[in-house]
Amino acid sequence: MSRLTPIQVIITFYFLSITFATALLSMPFTQKPGVKISFIDTLFTAASSVSVTGLASVDVGESYSRAGIWVLMGIFQVGGLGVMMLSTFFYLVLKRRVGLRQRQLIMTDTNQFSMSGMVRMLREILVLIFGIQIIGGLILGIYFIPFYDGDVGEAMFQGLFNSVSAVTNAGVDITGYSLTPFVKDYFVQFITILLIIAGGIGFPVLIEARRFLFEKNTLIPFRFSLFVKVTTVTYLGLLVVGGLLIWAMESQHYFSGKSIDEGFFNSMFLSATSRSAGLSTIDTSALTDPTLLVVSGLMFIGASPSSVGGGIRTTTFAITILFLYSVIRGRNHIYIFGRELYQEDVRKALAVAIFATLLCVGAITVLGFTEQAELMAIVVEVFSAFGTCGLSMGLTGDLSYFGKIIIILLMFIGRVGIMYMMLSFRSKDGKKNAIRLPKEKIITG
């Protein structure tokens, strides 16, 4: 491990997490009596849980015991919060000193720029996320009591599972119906949307929002960081625009004959869940192809950096759009919120966007040859896996052995991140270009 870069260590730990999760889910106590789950399906479930994707090649509720469901919830926490964050949590519980190497790994795993205040930030994130999960679980659990004929224990368990699944953006369902029974229950939809946003908008946003609300200093005006401004505007903007687009395009199709409030709320829920969560209130396969392309685009963008979600991330999308705007306007630099972006960040964003596009297009092409399915079903499956979303048109369970391997790799890359996967090929002592060659223009466009 000492010879590996921090990024290579993080990727190794995620790989080991999937291996350990596969071993756990293979144990008899995690599976229902008489259920036989193949190795590839167990590996698929483990990869989906660690990457908090939600795609399932088997019926989770029918295949795993109550103990197995608890194990899955634990795996969601590992995948959602991050391997290094949870390992450090146990360091703090055991009152062990967090060393420099550990702080460096936390910084890398949470996409931070400095090791200063790392442990304090970790405590804040854990308290916020676990607190949100518990509060969400209590609200949903109490609300679910009438649905389970007064069985308080079962209602509270279902509420907690749905809260954990939403906050970690895991999107795993144990009822077999996801949230379709609540297609007209806007309270459940609204609470779930808030839980999804809490997990996907980014840990720094939650921390700065808490400090703004509860730690105001009257002498020094509070200033949100550029990251928080960009990611919040982009995340919420995509949520609203995506929801309105879905509503408009399905108004004469899926929502035809339905009330305005049902179309609006379910469109907004689909826009929120397609960012990385995967829970659904409507039948995705019944949507029109243009709507499915919009949903696929939202899944491709995914959640924010330093969050539980995958995809290319909101800041990458924002920087790419700003870059295009600057080129159109003939500007050499990118400005936003009174700040100029570093050229290195712009280069990284463009590299991530291009590499992710090539990766997804390549996966769609390969699966087009290996799977007996409609092209749109394959497109949704690929973008869902890369964006660690979990929405599907029913293709997951029918994937071939090779197809499942492709989707597993996409889920892993989507959770770890394209940039980390590219940087993992750098050596620890790699040197930057020391030689500059003569420049020459080339015709483009």
Short mmCIF file of C-alpha atoms in Angstrom, two decimals:
data_model
loop_
_atom_site.label_atom_id
_atom_site.label_comp_id
_atom_site.label_asym_id
_atom_site.label_seq_id
_atom_site.Cartn_x
_atom_site.Cartn_y
_atom_site.Cartn_z
CA MET A 1 0.00 0.00 0.00
CA SER A 2 2.87 2.38 0.71
CA ARG A 3 3.87 2.22 -2.96
CA LEU A 4 0.40 3.22 -4.15
CA THR A 5 -0.92 6.72 -4.65
CA PRO A 6 -3.85 7.79 -2.41
CA ILE A 7 -6.21 7.40 -5.39
CA GLN A 8 -4.97 3.87 -6.07
CA VAL A 9 -5.45 3.03 -2.38
CA ILE A 10 -9.04 4.32 -2.47
CA ILE A 11 -9.86 2.26 -5.58
CA THR A 12 -8.27 -0.81 -3.98
CA PHE A 13 -10.39 -0.36 -0.86
CA TYR A 14 -13.59 -0.08 -2.93
CA PHE A 15 -12.62 -3.26 -4.80
CA LEU A 16 -12.01 -5.03 -1.49
CA SER A 17 -15.34 -3.73 -0.20
CA ILE A 18 -17.15 -5.37 -3.12
CA THR A 19 -15.23 -8.59 -2.49
CA PHE A 20 -16.13 -8.55 1.21
CA ALA A 21 -19.77 -7.67 0.44
CA THR A 22 -19.94 -10.59 -2.01
CA ALA A 23 -18.64 -12.94 0.68
CA LEU A 24 -21.17 -11.64 3.21
CA LEU A 25 -24.12 -11.93 0.84
CA SER A 26 -23.06 -15.50 -0.02
CA MET A 27 -23.49 -16.64 3.58
CA PRO A 28 -26.60 -18.74 4.32
CA PHE A 29 -27.91 -16.43 7.07
CA THR A 30 -28.29 -13.54 4.60
CA GLN A 31 -30.48 -15.53 2.21
CA LYS A 32 -33.99 -16.86 2.66
CA PRO A 33 -34.34 -20.66 3.19
CA GLY A 34 -34.41 -22.56 -0.08
CA VAL A 35 -33.15 -19.61 -2.14
CA LYS A 36 -30.17 -20.26 -4.41
CA ILE A 37 -28.38 -17.20 -5.76
CA SER A 38 -25.63 -17.67 -8.34
CA PHE A 39 -22.19 -16.19 -7.83
CA ILE A 40 -22.59 -13.64 -10.63
CA ASP A 41 -25.91 -12.43 -9.17
CA THR A 42 -24.37 -12.17 -5.70
CA LEU A 43 -21.43 -10.24 -7.13
CA PHE A 44 -23.86 -8.02 -9.04
CA THR A 45 -25.88 -7.28 -5.89
CA ALA A 46 -22.70 -6.55 -3.92
CA ALA A 47 -21.34 -4.21 -6.61
CA SER A 48 -24.72 -2.49 -6.91
CA SER A 49 -24.89 -2.01 -3.12
CA VAL A 50 -21.32 -0.72 -2.68
CA SER A 51 -21.75 1.63 -5.63
CA VAL A 52 -25.22 2.54 -4.24
CA THR A 53 -26.74 2.00 -7.68
CA GLY A 54 -29.89 -0.01 -7.01
CA LEU A 55 -29.88 -2.20 -10.12
CA ALA A 56 -30.76 -5.76 -9.12
CA SER A 57 -30.57 -8.97 -11.14
CA VAL A 58 -32.65 -10.79 -8.48
CA ASP A 59 -35.67 -9.81 -6.39
CA VAL A 60 -33.98 -8.48 -3.24
CA GLY A 61 -37.07 -8.79 -1.03
CA GLU A 62 -37.71 -12.39 -2.11
CA SER A 63 -34.06 -13.49 -2.04
CA TYR A 64 -32.57 -12.06 1.15
CA SER A 65 -33.59 -12.61 4.76
CA ARG A 66 -34.18 -9.86 7.31
CA ALA A 67 -30.56 -10.28 8.43
CA GLY A 68 -29.48 -9.96 4.79
CA ILE A 69 -31.48 -6.72 4.46
CA TRP A 70 -29.64 -5.30 7.50
CA VAL A 71 -26.36 -6.34 5.89
CA LEU A 72 -27.40 -4.51 2.71
CA MET A 73 -28.15 -1.36 4.70
CA GLY A 74 -24.67 -1.53 6.17
CA ILE A 75 -23.20 -1.90 2.69
CA PHE A 76 -25.20 1.15 1.55
CA GLN A 77 -23.47 3.19 4.25
CA VAL A 78 -20.04 2.00 3.14
CA GLY A 79 -20.76 2.84 -0.49
CA GLY A 80 -22.60 6.08 0.15
CA LEU A 81 -20.42 7.70 2.79
CA GLY A 82 -17.15 6.29 1.50
CA VAL A 83 -14.80 3.57 2.66
CA MET A 84 -12.23 5.90 4.24
CA MET A 85 -14.86 8.01 6.00
CA LEU A 86 -16.43 5.03 7.74
CA SER A 87 -13.08 3.46 8.60
CA THR A 88 -12.05 6.72 10.24
CA PHE A 89 -15.36 6.77 12.11
CA PHE A 90 -14.32 3.55 13.82
CA TYR A 91 -10.93 5.13 14.58
CA LEU A 92 -12.79 7.91 16.40
CA VAL A 93 -15.10 5.48 18.22
CA LEU A 94 -12.08 3.49 19.43
CA LYS A 95 -10.37 6.79 20.35
CA ARG A 96 -7.39 6.04 18.15
CA ARG A 97 -5.29 8.80 16.65
CA VAL A 98 -5.99 9.61 13.00
CA GLY A 99 -2.58 9.79 11.35
CA LEU A 100 -1.34 11.86 8.44
CA ARG A 101 -1.73 9.01 5.94
CA GLN A 102 -5.31 8.43 7.06
CA ARG A 103 -6.12 12.15 6.75
CA GLN A 104 -4.64 12.19 3.25
CA LEU A 105 -6.86 9.27 2.23
CA ILE A 106 -9.95 10.94 3.70
CA MET A 107 -9.09 14.11 1.78
CA THR A 108 -8.83 12.11 -1.44
CA ASP A 109 -11.99 10.07 -0.83
CA THR A 110 -14.07 13.18 -0.08
CA ASN A 111 -12.60 15.32 -2.91
CA GLN A 112 -11.22 17.96 -0.55
CA PHE A 113 -8.28 20.26 -1.25
CA SER A 114 -6.74 20.48 2.22
CA MET A 115 -6.17 18.21 5.24
CA SER A 116 -6.90 21.10 7.60
CA GLY A 117 -9.97 20.42 9.75
CA MET A 118 -10.46 17.02 8.14
CA VAL A 119 -11.52 15.18 11.32
CA ARG A 120 -13.97 17.94 12.31
CA MET A 121 -15.48 17.85 8.83
CA LEU A 122 -15.78 14.07 9.05
CA ARG A 123 -17.68 14.30 12.34
CA GLU A 124 -20.04 16.90 10.87
CA ILE A 125 -20.78 14.77 7.80
CA LEU A 126 -21.44 11.62 9.83
CA VAL A 127 -23.72 13.42 12.31
CA LEU A 128 -25.64 15.13 9.51
CA ILE A 129 -26.10 12.04 7.32
CA PHE A 130 -26.96 9.63 10.13
CA GLY A 131 -29.22 12.25 11.70
CA ILE A 132 -31.07 12.81 8.42
CA GLN A 133 -31.47 9.05 7.93
CA ILE A 134 -32.90 8.57 11.43
CA ILE A 135 -35.28 11.54 11.19
CA GLY A 136 -36.41 10.46 7.71
CA GLY A 137 -36.88 6.90 8.96
CA LEU A 138 -39.03 8.06 11.89
CA ILE A 139 -41.21 10.29 9.69
CA LEU A 140 -41.77 7.60 7.06
CA GLY A 141 -42.10 4.83 9.66
CA ILE A 142 -44.85 6.63 11.56
CA TYR A 143 -46.60 7.45 8.29
CA PHE A 144 -46.39 3.81 7.14
CA ILE A 145 -48.11 2.37 10.25
CA PRO A 146 -51.63 2.33 8.69
CA PHE A 147 -50.22 0.65 5.56
CA TYR A 148 -49.00 -2.31 7.66
CA ASP A 149 -52.23 -2.82 9.64
CA GLY A 150 -50.83 -1.22 12.77
CA ASP A 151 -47.65 -3.34 12.83
CA VAL A 152 -45.39 -0.63 14.26
CA GLY A 153 -42.21 -2.69 14.09
CA GLU A 154 -42.59 -3.54 10.39
CA ALA A 155 -43.64 0.02 9.53
CA MET A 156 -40.63 1.52 11.32
CA PHE A 157 -38.29 -0.97 9.63
CA GLN A 158 -39.71 -0.15 6.20
CA GLY A 159 -39.46 3.57 6.98
CA LEU A 160 -35.82 3.26 8.07
CA PHE A 161 -34.91 1.15 5.03
CA ASN A 162 -36.53 3.62 2.64
CA SER A 163 -34.80 6.52 4.39
CA VAL A 164 -31.37 4.86 4.21
CA SER A 165 -31.98 3.82 0.60
CA ALA A 166 -32.96 7.39 -0.34
CA VAL A 167 -30.23 9.28 1.57
CA THR A 168 -27.47 6.98 0.34
CA ASN A 169 -29.09 7.11 -3.12
CA ALA A 170 -28.97 3.29 -3.14
CA GLY A 171 -32.47 3.00 -4.62
CA VAL A 172 -32.82 -0.64 -3.57
CA ASP A 173 -36.38 -1.86 -3.05
CA ILE A 174 -37.44 -4.80 -0.86
CA THR A 175 -41.19 -4.72 -1.57
CA GLY A 176 -41.00 -5.41 -5.30
CA TYR A 177 -42.98 -2.26 -6.09
CA SER A 178 -40.50 0.50 -5.20
CA LEU A 179 -42.69 3.56 -4.45
CA THR A 180 -45.36 2.91 -7.09
CA PRO A 181 -48.05 2.42 -4.37
CA PHE A 182 -47.45 6.09 -3.48
CA VAL A 183 -47.97 7.45 -6.98
CA LYS A 184 -50.67 9.77 -5.59
CA ASP A 185 -49.17 10.19 -2.12
CA TYR A 186 -47.32 13.48 -2.43
CA PHE A 187 -46.22 13.51 1.21
CA VAL A 188 -44.11 10.36 0.76
CA GLN A 189 -42.80 11.69 -2.55
CA PHE A 190 -41.88 15.07 -1.04
CA ILE A 191 -40.06 13.56 1.97
CA THR A 192 -38.22 11.11 -0.30
CA ILE A 193 -37.15 13.93 -2.65
CA LEU A 194 -35.71 15.84 0.32
CA LEU A 195 -33.82 12.72 1.46
CA ILE A 196 -32.46 12.13 -2.06
CA ILE A 197 -31.29 15.75 -2.30
CA ALA A 198 -29.64 15.52 1.14
CA GLY A 199 -27.50 12.63 -0.05
CA GLY A 200 -26.82 13.82 -3.58
CA ILE A 201 -26.27 17.56 -3.34
CA GLY A 202 -22.84 17.17 -1.72
CA PHE A 203 -21.51 16.97 1.84
CA PRO A 204 -19.86 20.44 1.67
CA VAL A 205 -23.26 21.96 0.84
CA LEU A 206 -24.82 20.38 3.94
CA ILE A 207 -21.94 21.50 6.14
CA GLU A 208 -21.96 25.11 4.93
CA ALA A 209 -25.76 25.27 5.14
CA ARG A 210 -25.62 24.08 8.76
CA ARG A 211 -22.91 26.60 9.62
CA PHE A 212 -24.86 29.38 7.91
CA LEU A 213 -27.98 28.57 9.91
CA PHE A 214 -26.48 27.78 13.32
CA GLU A 215 -22.97 29.23 13.49
CA LYS A 216 -23.39 32.75 12.17
CA ASN A 217 -20.75 35.26 13.21
CA THR A 218 -22.22 38.76 13.38
CA LEU A 219 -18.76 40.34 13.00
CA ILE A 220 -17.68 38.39 9.92
CA PRO A 221 -20.29 37.96 7.14
CA PHE A 222 -20.72 34.32 6.11
CA ARG A 223 -19.65 33.56 2.54
CA PHE A 224 -20.54 30.37 0.74
CA SER A 225 -17.69 28.77 -1.19
CA LEU A 226 -17.67 28.81 -4.98
CA PHE A 227 -18.11 25.04 -5.02
CA VAL A 228 -21.29 25.24 -2.94
CA LYS A 229 -22.72 28.03 -5.12
CA VAL A 230 -22.02 26.22 -8.40
CA THR A 231 -23.14 22.77 -7.31
CA THR A 232 -26.31 24.02 -5.57
CA VAL A 233 -27.45 26.13 -8.52
CA THR A 234 -26.63 23.33 -10.98
CA TYR A 235 -28.21 20.56 -8.91
CA LEU A 236 -31.45 22.41 -8.19
CA GLY A 237 -31.57 23.87 -11.71
CA LEU A 238 -31.34 20.42 -13.28
CA LEU A 239 -33.97 19.15 -10.84
CA VAL A 240 -36.49 21.82 -11.84
CA VAL A 241 -35.70 21.91 -15.57
CA GLY A 242 -35.63 18.11 -15.78
CA GLY A 243 -38.97 17.81 -13.99
CA LEU A 244 -40.64 20.41 -16.20
CA LEU A 245 -39.28 18.76 -19.36
CA ILE A 246 -40.56 15.33 -18.29
CA TRP A 247 -43.95 16.82 -17.40
CA ALA A 248 -44.24 18.65 -20.72
CA MET A 249 -43.18 15.69 -22.85
CA GLU A 250 -45.44 13.18 -21.07
CA SER A 251 -48.46 15.45 -20.68
CA GLN A 252 -50.06 13.93 -23.80
CA HIS A 253 -48.71 10.44 -23.20
CA TYR A 254 -48.09 8.87 -19.76
CA PHE A 255 -49.85 11.68 -17.84
CA SER A 256 -52.69 11.99 -20.34
CA GLY A 257 -55.99 11.87 -18.46
CA LYS A 258 -54.25 12.28 -15.08
CA SER A 259 -54.59 15.29 -12.81
CA ILE A 260 -52.16 18.22 -13.02
CA ASP A 261 -50.83 17.63 -9.51
CA GLU A 262 -50.16 13.93 -10.22
CA GLY A 263 -48.25 14.75 -13.40
CA PHE A 264 -46.27 17.55 -11.75
CA PHE A 265 -45.26 15.69 -8.58
CA ASN A 266 -44.35 12.46 -10.36
CA SER A 267 -42.32 14.38 -12.97
CA MET A 268 -40.40 16.16 -10.23
CA PHE A 269 -39.89 12.88 -8.38
CA LEU A 270 -38.56 11.21 -11.54
CA SER A 271 -36.22 14.17 -12.12
CA ALA A 272 -34.91 13.91 -8.55
CA THR A 273 -34.55 10.13 -8.47
CA SER A 274 -32.90 9.92 -11.90
CA ARG A 275 -29.96 11.96 -10.63
CA SER A 276 -28.67 8.98 -8.66
CA ALA A 277 -31.37 7.48 -6.42
CA GLY A 278 -33.31 4.98 -8.58
CA LEU A 279 -36.54 4.82 -6.57
CA SER A 280 -39.59 5.09 -8.80
CA THR A 281 -43.28 5.95 -8.55
CA ILE A 282 -44.13 5.24 -12.19
CA ASP A 283 -43.34 2.55 -14.76
CA THR A 284 -40.18 3.76 -16.51
CA SER A 285 -40.68 1.42 -19.49
CA ALA A 286 -44.01 3.13 -20.27
CA LEU A 287 -42.37 6.50 -20.95
CA THR A 288 -41.71 7.78 -24.47
CA ASP A 289 -38.23 7.62 -25.99
CA PRO A 290 -37.60 11.43 -25.83
CA THR A 291 -38.40 11.38 -22.11
CA LEU A 292 -36.14 8.38 -21.57
CA LEU A 293 -33.33 10.30 -23.30
CA VAL A 294 -33.84 13.23 -20.91
CA VAL A 295 -33.82 10.82 -17.95
CA SER A 296 -30.67 9.17 -19.33
CA GLY A 297 -29.03 12.59 -19.58
CA LEU A 298 -29.87 13.33 -15.95
CA MET A 299 -28.46 9.95 -14.90
CA PHE A 300 -25.30 10.62 -16.91
CA ILE A 301 -24.77 13.94 -15.09
CA GLY A 302 -25.54 12.32 -11.75
CA ALA A 303 -25.11 13.91 -8.34
CA SER A 304 -22.61 16.42 -6.96
CA PRO A 305 -18.96 15.74 -6.08
CA SER A 306 -18.32 14.72 -2.46
CA SER A 307 -21.75 13.10 -2.26
CA VAL A 308 -23.19 9.59 -2.32
CA GLY A 309 -23.96 9.71 -6.06
CA GLY A 310 -22.17 8.90 -9.29
CA GLY A 311 -22.13 10.17 -12.88
CA ILE A 312 -19.85 12.87 -14.24
CA ARG A 313 -21.09 15.12 -11.37
CA THR A 314 -22.84 18.48 -11.45
CA THR A 315 -19.72 20.66 -11.39
CA THR A 316 -18.29 18.83 -14.41
CA PHE A 317 -21.51 19.50 -16.31
CA ALA A 318 -21.55 23.15 -15.22
CA ILE A 319 -17.93 23.76 -16.21
CA THR A 320 -18.47 22.07 -19.59
CA ILE A 321 -21.45 24.34 -20.32
CA LEU A 322 -19.52 27.40 -19.15
CA PHE A 323 -16.60 26.40 -21.38
CA LEU A 324 -18.88 26.15 -24.42
CA TYR A 325 -20.38 29.54 -23.56
CA SER A 326 -16.93 31.12 -23.24
CA VAL A 327 -15.86 29.73 -26.62
CA ILE A 328 -19.02 31.06 -28.27
CA ARG A 329 -18.43 34.49 -26.71
CA GLY A 330 -14.75 34.43 -27.68
CA ARG A 331 -13.45 34.53 -24.11
CA ASN A 332 -10.17 32.94 -23.04
CA HIS A 333 -11.20 32.45 -19.41
CA ILE A 334 -14.27 31.23 -17.54
CA TYR A 335 -15.92 33.44 -14.93
CA ILE A 336 -18.74 32.63 -12.54
CA PHE A 337 -20.00 34.28 -9.34
CA GLY A 338 -17.24 36.86 -9.51
CA ARG A 339 -14.44 34.27 -9.70
CA GLU A 340 -12.23 32.90 -12.48
CA LEU A 341 -11.88 29.12 -12.78
CA TYR A 342 -8.48 27.47 -12.89
CA GLN A 343 -7.55 26.13 -16.33
CA GLU A 344 -6.58 22.83 -14.69
CA ASP A 345 -10.13 22.38 -13.37
CA VAL A 346 -11.55 23.14 -16.82
CA ARG A 347 -9.22 20.58 -18.43
CA LYS A 348 -10.21 17.95 -15.87
CA ALA A 349 -13.94 18.60 -16.39
CA LEU A 350 -13.62 18.30 -20.17
CA ALA A 351 -11.53 15.13 -19.82
CA VAL A 352 -14.14 13.56 -17.52
CA ALA A 353 -17.03 14.50 -19.84
CA ILE A 354 -15.27 13.15 -22.96
CA PHE A 355 -14.01 9.95 -21.32
CA ALA A 356 -17.43 9.25 -19.75
CA THR A 357 -19.19 9.77 -23.07
CA LEU A 358 -16.83 7.40 -24.86
CA LEU A 359 -17.18 4.85 -22.05
CA CYS A 360 -20.99 4.86 -22.11
CA VAL A 361 -21.21 4.85 -25.92
CA GLY A 362 -18.75 1.95 -26.01
CA ALA A 363 -20.77 0.01 -23.41
CA ILE A 364 -24.02 0.62 -25.33
CA THR A 365 -22.37 -0.64 -28.52
CA VAL A 366 -21.02 -3.80 -26.88
CA LEU A 367 -24.30 -4.60 -25.09
CA GLY A 368 -26.13 -4.02 -28.37
CA PHE A 369 -24.31 -7.08 -29.72
CA THR A 370 -24.42 -9.26 -26.59
CA GLU A 371 -27.97 -8.64 -25.36
CA GLN A 372 -31.31 -9.42 -26.96
CA ALA A 373 -33.01 -6.16 -26.04
CA GLU A 374 -34.24 -2.88 -27.49
CA LEU A 375 -31.65 -0.17 -27.92
CA MET A 376 -33.47 2.26 -25.58
CA ALA A 377 -33.55 -0.35 -22.80
CA ILE A 378 -29.77 -0.76 -23.18
CA VAL A 379 -29.22 3.03 -23.19
CA VAL A 380 -31.19 3.43 -19.95
CA GLU A 381 -29.40 0.47 -18.35
CA VAL A 382 -25.92 1.83 -19.21
CA PHE A 383 -26.56 5.39 -18.07
CA SER A 384 -28.31 4.09 -14.97
CA ALA A 385 -25.28 1.98 -14.06
CA PHE A 386 -22.75 4.74 -14.76
CA GLY A 387 -24.82 7.32 -12.90
CA THR A 388 -25.31 4.81 -10.03
CA CYS A 389 -29.02 5.47 -10.36
CA GLY A 390 -30.84 2.14 -10.55
CA LEU A 391 -33.69 2.95 -12.92
CA SER A 392 -34.30 0.22 -15.48
CA MET A 393 -36.74 -0.86 -18.16
CA GLY A 394 -36.61 -4.43 -16.86
CA LEU A 395 -33.43 -5.48 -18.64
CA THR A 396 -31.25 -6.11 -15.55
CA GLY A 397 -32.58 -9.56 -14.70
CA ASP A 398 -32.27 -10.70 -18.33
CA LEU A 399 -28.67 -9.62 -18.85
CA SER A 400 -26.21 -12.25 -20.04
CA TYR A 401 -23.19 -13.20 -17.92
CA PHE A 402 -20.98 -10.89 -19.98
CA GLY A 403 -23.61 -8.14 -19.86
CA LYS A 404 -23.67 -8.28 -16.05
CA ILE A 405 -19.88 -7.92 -15.96
CA ILE A 406 -20.10 -4.80 -18.15
CA ILE A 407 -22.76 -3.27 -15.90
CA ILE A 408 -20.74 -4.14 -12.76
CA LEU A 409 -17.71 -2.30 -14.20
CA LEU A 410 -19.86 0.71 -15.08
CA MET A 411 -21.31 0.84 -11.55
CA PHE A 412 -17.82 0.61 -10.03
CA ILE A 413 -16.40 3.34 -12.28
CA GLY A 414 -19.45 5.53 -11.74
CA ARG A 415 -19.08 5.37 -7.95
CA VAL A 416 -15.30 5.76 -7.80
CA GLY A 417 -15.33 8.50 -10.43
CA ILE A 418 -13.93 8.89 -13.93
CA MET A 419 -11.17 11.26 -12.81
CA TYR A 420 -9.96 8.84 -10.15
CA MET A 421 -9.95 5.98 -12.64
CA MET A 422 -7.81 8.03 -15.04
CA LEU A 423 -5.46 9.26 -12.32
CA SER A 424 -5.07 5.74 -10.93
CA PHE A 425 -2.84 4.89 -13.89
CA ARG A 426 -0.29 7.50 -12.83
CA SER A 427 2.72 6.28 -10.90
CA LYS A 428 3.43 7.68 -7.44
CA ASP A 429 6.58 9.46 -8.60
CA GLY A 430 5.22 10.39 -12.03
CA LYS A 431 6.69 13.59 -13.45
CA LYS A 432 4.94 16.21 -15.53
CA ASN A 433 6.15 17.13 -19.00
CA ALA A 434 9.55 18.74 -18.67
CA ILE A 435 10.12 19.21 -22.40
CA ARG A 436 8.22 21.77 -24.48
CA LEU A 437 8.04 21.29 -28.25
CA PRO A 438 7.43 23.89 -30.99
CA LYS A 439 3.75 24.88 -31.40
CA GLU A 440 1.84 24.64 -34.65
CA LYS A 441 -1.80 25.41 -35.43
CA ILE A 442 -4.20 22.78 -36.78
CA ILE A 443 -7.50 23.24 -38.61
CA THR A 444 -10.55 22.44 -36.45
CA GLY A 445 -14.33 22.62 -36.76
#
